[in-house]
Amino acid sequence: MAEATKPQKVFSGQTLAQKLLARASGRDDVAPGDIVIIQVDLAMAHDSSGPRRWKPHLDALGATLWDPSRVVIVSDHYVPAVDTESAAILKLTRTFAKEQNVGHFFDMEGICHAILPQKGLLRPGIFVAGGDSHTPHAGAFGCYAAGFGATDMLGIVVTGQTWTLVPETIRVELTGSFGRHVSAKDVMLLLCRELGMDNAFKAIEYGGPGVTAMSMAERMVLSNMAAELGGEVGLIAADRVTLDHIRAHGGEASEADLAWQPDPDATYERILTINLSDLEPQIAAPHSPANSFPIGHAAGVPIDQAYIGACVGAKLEDLHMAAQILKGQRIAEGVRLLVAPASSQVTADAAADGTLSILLAAGATLLPSGCGACAGMGAGLLAAGETCISTTNRNFKGRMGHSEALVYLGSPYTVAASAIAGCVSDPRVHAADLAGAA
Amino acid sequence: MTGTAQTGRAFVFGDNIDTDLLAPGHLMKLSAEDLAQHCLEAIAPDFTKSIQPGDFVVAGKNFGLGSSREQAAVSLRLLGVGAVIAPSFARIFYRNALNLGLPALFCERADQIVEGDLLMVDPVLGKITNTTRGETLLCKPIPDHLMAMVRAGGLIAHLKTNAAHRDRA
Ligand code: SF4
């Protein structure tokens, strides 16, 4: 009798976000709009958002970390110290990591989002809470990775728990294949314009043959810039490529991890299909990633600086793209090309495979691995009235230096081609010129 | 603050006010108090001089997009902003604001409010009375589990209360 009066459970297909949140909250299934309490698997923070903000409160609360083995601290925003304030922040971070026995501490090894996959710390299915807005980067590995502010992170590292609102999902389906000198960055600049940046409390899920064909480096660009769309996460279901990458970086992954897939009958708020074969290089003009258009509209805008950096745009593959364009070339007179590889491992790999010599021969200046000018904190800041083209993910007013500086966003191909031309340039035109000259 | 409305003036901004405008990256090394003095200076140089404790920031959609930097919300709090009212917020800013005890109110019709309007805002009831225009605007209520935290004065105060409970148990 009692059984019969129970409401019938209606099982409908679940998105990847729903499945991952059901796991993290210990429930069979969840629906968009549910508020769920999450058990966090991995908590990451950096020198700007982490220990310096937590320590006074931890001391006052007399609290310690819930599980130091699940905490990752990366010093990347203020590295290397350029003044006594940044030196003090880095010192505090080091001392904290030691005193609290932080399981994974990386000091000046690179940008946090590049470090997590490089150290094999990600695995499909897990919930990653990160004290940085680009934490969705890790969603390329099929984990639910969301960004949180410092106080939220304090709560997380003390209790191991947080809450979230189960999001509706926007599915982005990629078909076709990239033309020459077009890349994942161009997809994201297009999406910023198409979907806008106001998708708070939503999940972005990427899939389709275009994604399957991508390397992990390209997939990470899609996930990283889900943050620009305002999304909570940028999810890509794991496949062989994912597992191979994890294993190659010393991480743990099993065949069972491939089960983290969205159901074929999952309900999406919206499905957007992009044919990569039709995609042109895109550029975002100041002061918003959503202020984007095909590159032809901005070609010829003179630049003072070209910046290859950030979690999204300075992986080894990004340096390869730039080198393809810069090989045997020289940057334009009066233009500076700054390269800040995403990690010291990337610098070492680029040195070993010859990429670095191509960039340096073209006139590039090598900067330390870290957030640098992307965060407006390190080397490479802009003066009032200067124009920069950058592989970073955001070009908000004042982000990379003076509030009267102008920043354009493009792919590593586009930034490299622009450095040679001295103005915003279409990398395809550049390639055609070279072919003609040969 | 249950049921107690606060009164203040409206400072009105447009869509997509980002965290670099609220807390500029190149000044993030400053103390919270000093950083707050630069809040929104790139688009409203007089803002920090004119705002009085209890005044409100009213904005367009997607307020607080960008970085996770909590200083964006901290600055507004230190300047004494009573609440931020907007049709939509970026997710991390929204969480940060509530964690710090700064009410962030989703108000579809925030664009009805004009710079300088005198507002009476009840964050608990989600009700805005525009005294200047004789209008009442309703906001989406803050979920219960979050309101408990805002009432306690933010997440840290909430953690403290929980720790005290644990100690007694
Ligand atoms: S490189 Fe830029 S976008 Fe990436 S974590 Fe650092 S500051 Fe943020």
PDB file of N, CA, C and O in Angstrom, chain A residues 1 35 64 127 154 197 199 244 265 332 353 367 411 414:
ATOM      1  N   MET A   1       0.834  -1.200   0.000  1.00  0.00           N
ATOM      2  CA  MET A   1       0.000   0.000   0.000  1.00  0.00           C
ATOM      3  C   MET A   1       0.877   1.261   0.000  1.00  0.00           C
ATOM      4  O   MET A   1       0.821   2.099  -0.877  1.00  0.00           O
ATOM      5  N   ILE A  35      19.528  22.076  -5.171  1.00  0.00           N
ATOM      6  CA  ILE A  35      20.734  22.516  -4.470  1.00  0.00           C
ATOM      7  C   ILE A  35      21.312  21.299  -3.764  1.00  0.00           C
ATOM      8  O   ILE A  35      20.609  20.618  -3.019  1.00  0.00           O
ATOM      9  N   THR A  64      42.130  23.384  10.860  1.00  0.00           N
ATOM     10  CA  THR A  64      43.186  22.871   9.986  1.00  0.00           C
ATOM     11  C   THR A  64      42.542  22.362   8.692  1.00  0.00           C
ATOM     12  O   THR A  64      41.325  22.355   8.564  1.00  0.00           O
ATOM     13  N   PHE A 127      35.280  15.617  -8.465  1.00  0.00           N
ATOM     14  CA  PHE A 127      34.855  17.004  -8.302  1.00  0.00           C
ATOM     15  C   PHE A 127      36.077  17.820  -7.865  1.00  0.00           C
ATOM     16  O   PHE A 127      36.672  17.555  -6.822  1.00  0.00           O
ATOM     17  N   LEU A 154      37.987  28.624   1.499  1.00  0.00           N
ATOM     18  CA  LEU A 154      38.312  28.427   2.919  1.00  0.00           C
ATOM     19  C   LEU A 154      37.344  27.406   3.522  1.00  0.00           C
ATOM     20  O   LEU A 154      37.766  26.455   4.191  1.00  0.00           O
ATOM     21  N   MET A 197      28.307  36.117 -22.442  1.00  0.00           N
ATOM     22  CA  MET A 197      29.104  35.783 -21.262  1.00  0.00           C
ATOM     23  C   MET A 197      28.238  35.646 -20.013  1.00  0.00           C
ATOM     24  O   MET A 197      28.738  35.555 -18.902  1.00  0.00           O
ATOM     25  N   ASN A 199      26.120  33.261 -18.860  1.00  0.00           N
ATOM     26  CA  ASN A 199      25.556  31.921 -18.662  1.00  0.00           C
ATOM     27  C   ASN A 199      25.878  31.384 -17.270  1.00  0.00           C
ATOM     28  O   ASN A 199      26.261  30.224 -17.104  1.00  0.00           O
ATOM     29  N   ASP A 244      44.953   8.198 -22.104  1.00  0.00           N
ATOM     30  CA  ASP A 244      46.368   8.145 -22.498  1.00  0.00           C
ATOM     31  C   ASP A 244      47.124   9.329 -21.906  1.00  0.00           C
ATOM     32  O   ASP A 244      48.245   9.181 -21.418  1.00  0.00           O
ATOM     33  N   ASP A 265      19.835  10.485 -24.389  1.00  0.00           N
ATOM     34  CA  ASP A 265      18.559  11.206 -24.319  1.00  0.00           C
ATOM     35  C   ASP A 265      18.570  12.281 -23.227  1.00  0.00           C
ATOM     36  O   ASP A 265      17.525  12.641 -22.678  1.00  0.00           O
ATOM     37  N   ALA A 332      58.177  42.447 -36.442  1.00  0.00           N
ATOM     38  CA  ALA A 332      58.263  43.792 -37.012  1.00  0.00           C
ATOM     39  C   ALA A 332      59.032  44.723 -36.088  1.00  0.00           C
ATOM     40  O   ALA A 332      59.027  44.566 -34.867  1.00  0.00           O
ATOM     41  N   ASP A 353      62.810  20.531 -28.064  1.00  0.00           N
ATOM     42  CA  ASP A 353      62.370  20.184 -29.428  1.00  0.00           C
ATOM     43  C   ASP A 353      62.640  21.291 -30.453  1.00  0.00           C
ATOM     44  O   ASP A 353      62.194  21.215 -31.600  1.00  0.00           O
ATOM     45  N   LEU A 367      59.828  34.992 -21.006  1.00  0.00           N
ATOM     46  CA  LEU A 367      59.465  35.416 -19.645  1.00  0.00           C
ATOM     47  C   LEU A 367      59.304  34.188 -18.751  1.00  0.00           C
ATOM     48  O   LEU A 367      59.118  33.080 -19.248  1.00  0.00           O
ATOM     49  N   SER A 411      44.293  33.582 -31.477  1.00  0.00           N
ATOM     50  CA  SER A 411      44.969  32.288 -31.305  1.00  0.00           C
ATOM     51  C   SER A 411      46.484  32.508 -31.380  1.00  0.00           C
ATOM     52  O   SER A 411      46.944  33.560 -31.831  1.00  0.00           O
ATOM     53  N   THR A 414      47.439  33.575 -34.813  1.00  0.00           N
ATOM     54  CA  THR A 414      47.105  34.966 -35.122  1.00  0.00           C
ATOM     55  C   THR A 414      48.077  35.923 -34.447  1.00  0.00           C
ATOM     56  O   THR A 414      48.511  36.913 -35.047  1.00  0.00           O
TER      57      THR A 414
END
